[in-house]
Amino acid sequence: MSRRFARYIWASPNSFLGLLFLPLALLSKGSIAIVDGVLELHGGIISLLLRRLIPIPGGASAMTLGHVVIGRDGTALDVTRPHERVHVRQYEVWGPVFIPAYLIAGLWGLLKGDGAYQGNYFEQKALQDEGSE
């Protein structure tokens, strides 16, 4: 089995969660594309969900779930692609435990007073590494 295939398998429980957004994109005139082996979905109701349901000021421009990235629109995906690709790599390393680890890191950041997003280890690492992707 190739290493690349193994990374897809290891991250697949999270990618499955991302695939749940596929019907939302298709049914609400959103768009889909595969870019560098990552499924990108944007627009339609996905934009509304990212804007309203992500608990950071102004919502999120994009969010990664395994090898699926959802974004508000094509421009948001273009702008956030380096950052979101770091998260894809994090999913490949952490696999099925990434989401619980991310939530714990957010809680830890909140408890430290740095904020659930700004103080989250995975976000800090993505900001640090996004230029090297």
Coordinates of C-alpha atoms in Angstrom, one line a residue:
M1 CA 0.0 0.0 0.0
S2 CA 1.4 3.4 -0.9
R3 CA 2.0 6.0 1.8
R4 CA -0.3 8.5 0.1
F5 CA -3.1 5.9 0.0
A6 CA -2.5 5.1 3.7
R7 CA -2.8 8.8 4.6
Y8 CA -6.2 9.0 2.8
I9 CA -7.4 5.9 4.7
W10 CA -6.1 7.2 8.1
A11 CA -7.9 10.5 7.6
S12 CA -11.0 9.0 6.0
P13 CA -13.3 9.1 9.0
N14 CA -12.8 12.9 9.0
S15 CA -13.1 13.1 5.2
F16 CA -16.4 11.2 5.5
L17 CA -17.7 14.0 7.7
G18 CA -16.6 16.5 5.1
L19 CA -18.4 14.5 2.4
L20 CA -21.7 15.2 4.2
F21 CA -21.4 18.7 2.9
L22 CA -21.4 17.5 -0.7
P23 CA -25.2 17.3 -1.1
L24 CA -25.5 20.8 0.4
A25 CA -23.1 22.2 -2.2
L26 CA -24.9 20.4 -5.1
L27 CA -28.4 21.2 -4.0
S28 CA -27.7 24.9 -3.2
K29 CA -25.9 25.9 -6.4
G30 CA -22.5 25.6 -4.8
S31 CA -19.4 24.4 -6.6
I32 CA -17.0 21.4 -6.2
A33 CA -13.5 20.8 -7.4
I34 CA -10.6 18.5 -6.7
V35 CA -7.4 20.5 -6.1
D36 CA -4.2 18.7 -5.4
G37 CA -6.0 15.6 -4.2
V38 CA -8.4 17.6 -1.9
L39 CA -12.1 17.9 -2.5
E40 CA -13.1 21.6 -2.2
L41 CA -16.7 22.6 -1.8
H42 CA -18.0 26.1 -1.7
G43 CA -20.9 28.4 -2.0
G44 CA -24.6 28.0 -1.5
I45 CA -25.7 26.9 2.0
I46 CA -22.1 26.1 2.9
S47 CA -21.3 29.8 2.9
L48 CA -24.1 30.5 5.2
L49 CA -23.1 27.7 7.6
L50 CA -19.5 28.9 7.8
R51 CA -20.6 32.5 8.3
R52 CA -23.2 31.8 11.0
L53 CA -22.3 28.5 12.8
I54 CA -18.5 28.7 13.3
P55 CA -18.0 30.3 16.8
I56 CA -15.3 32.8 15.8
P57 CA -16.0 36.5 15.1
G58 CA -17.4 36.8 11.6
G59 CA -17.4 33.0 11.1
A60 CA -14.9 31.1 9.1
S61 CA -13.8 31.6 5.5
A62 CA -13.0 27.9 5.2
M63 CA -12.8 24.7 7.2
T64 CA -11.0 21.4 6.7
L65 CA -12.4 17.9 7.4
G66 CA -9.9 15.4 6.4
H67 CA -9.3 15.6 2.7
V68 CA -12.4 17.9 2.2
V69 CA -12.2 21.7 2.5
I70 CA -15.4 23.7 2.6
G71 CA -15.3 27.4 1.9
R72 CA -17.6 30.4 1.6
D73 CA -16.6 30.9 -2.1
G74 CA -13.9 30.3 -4.6
T75 CA -11.9 33.3 -3.5
A76 CA -12.0 32.3 0.1
L77 CA -10.7 28.9 -0.9
D78 CA -7.9 30.4 -2.9
V79 CA -6.8 32.7 -0.1
T80 CA -7.0 30.1 2.7
R81 CA -5.6 27.2 0.6
P82 CA -2.1 27.2 2.2
H83 CA -3.5 27.3 5.7
E84 CA -6.1 24.7 5.0
R85 CA -3.5 22.4 3.5
V86 CA -1.6 22.4 6.7
H87 CA -4.8 21.2 8.4
V88 CA -5.1 18.4 5.7
R89 CA -1.6 17.3 6.7
Q90 CA -2.5 17.5 10.4
Y91 CA -5.5 15.2 9.7
E92 CA -3.1 12.8 7.9
V93 CA -0.9 12.6 11.0
W94 CA -3.6 12.5 13.7
G95 CA -6.3 10.6 11.7
P96 CA -9.5 9.8 13.6
V97 CA -8.3 11.5 16.8
F98 CA -7.7 14.9 15.1
I99 CA -11.1 16.4 15.8
P100 CA -11.1 15.5 19.5
A101 CA -7.5 16.7 19.8
Y102 CA -8.4 19.9 18.0
L103 CA -11.4 20.5 20.4
I104 CA -9.2 19.8 23.4
A105 CA -6.6 22.2 22.1
G106 CA -9.3 24.8 21.7
L107 CA -10.5 24.3 25.2
W108 CA -7.0 24.5 26.5
G109 CA -6.5 27.8 24.6
L110 CA -9.7 29.1 26.1
L111 CA -8.7 28.1 29.6
K112 CA -5.3 29.8 29.1
G113 CA -7.1 33.0 28.1
D114 CA -5.8 33.0 24.5
G115 CA -9.1 32.0 22.9
A116 CA -10.4 28.8 21.5
Y117 CA -9.2 29.6 18.0
Q118 CA -6.2 31.9 18.5
G119 CA -4.9 29.8 21.4
N120 CA -5.4 26.5 19.6
Y121 CA -2.1 24.7 19.0
F122 CA -3.3 23.4 15.6
E123 CA -4.2 26.8 14.4
Q124 CA -1.0 28.3 15.6
K125 CA 0.9 25.6 13.8
A126 CA -1.1 26.1 10.6
L127 CA -0.4 29.9 10.7
Q128 CA 3.3 29.1 11.3
D129 CA 3.6 26.4 8.5
E130 CA 1.2 27.8 5.9
G131 CA 4.0 29.5 4.0
S132 CA 6.0 26.3 3.7
E133 CA 3.3 24.2 2.0

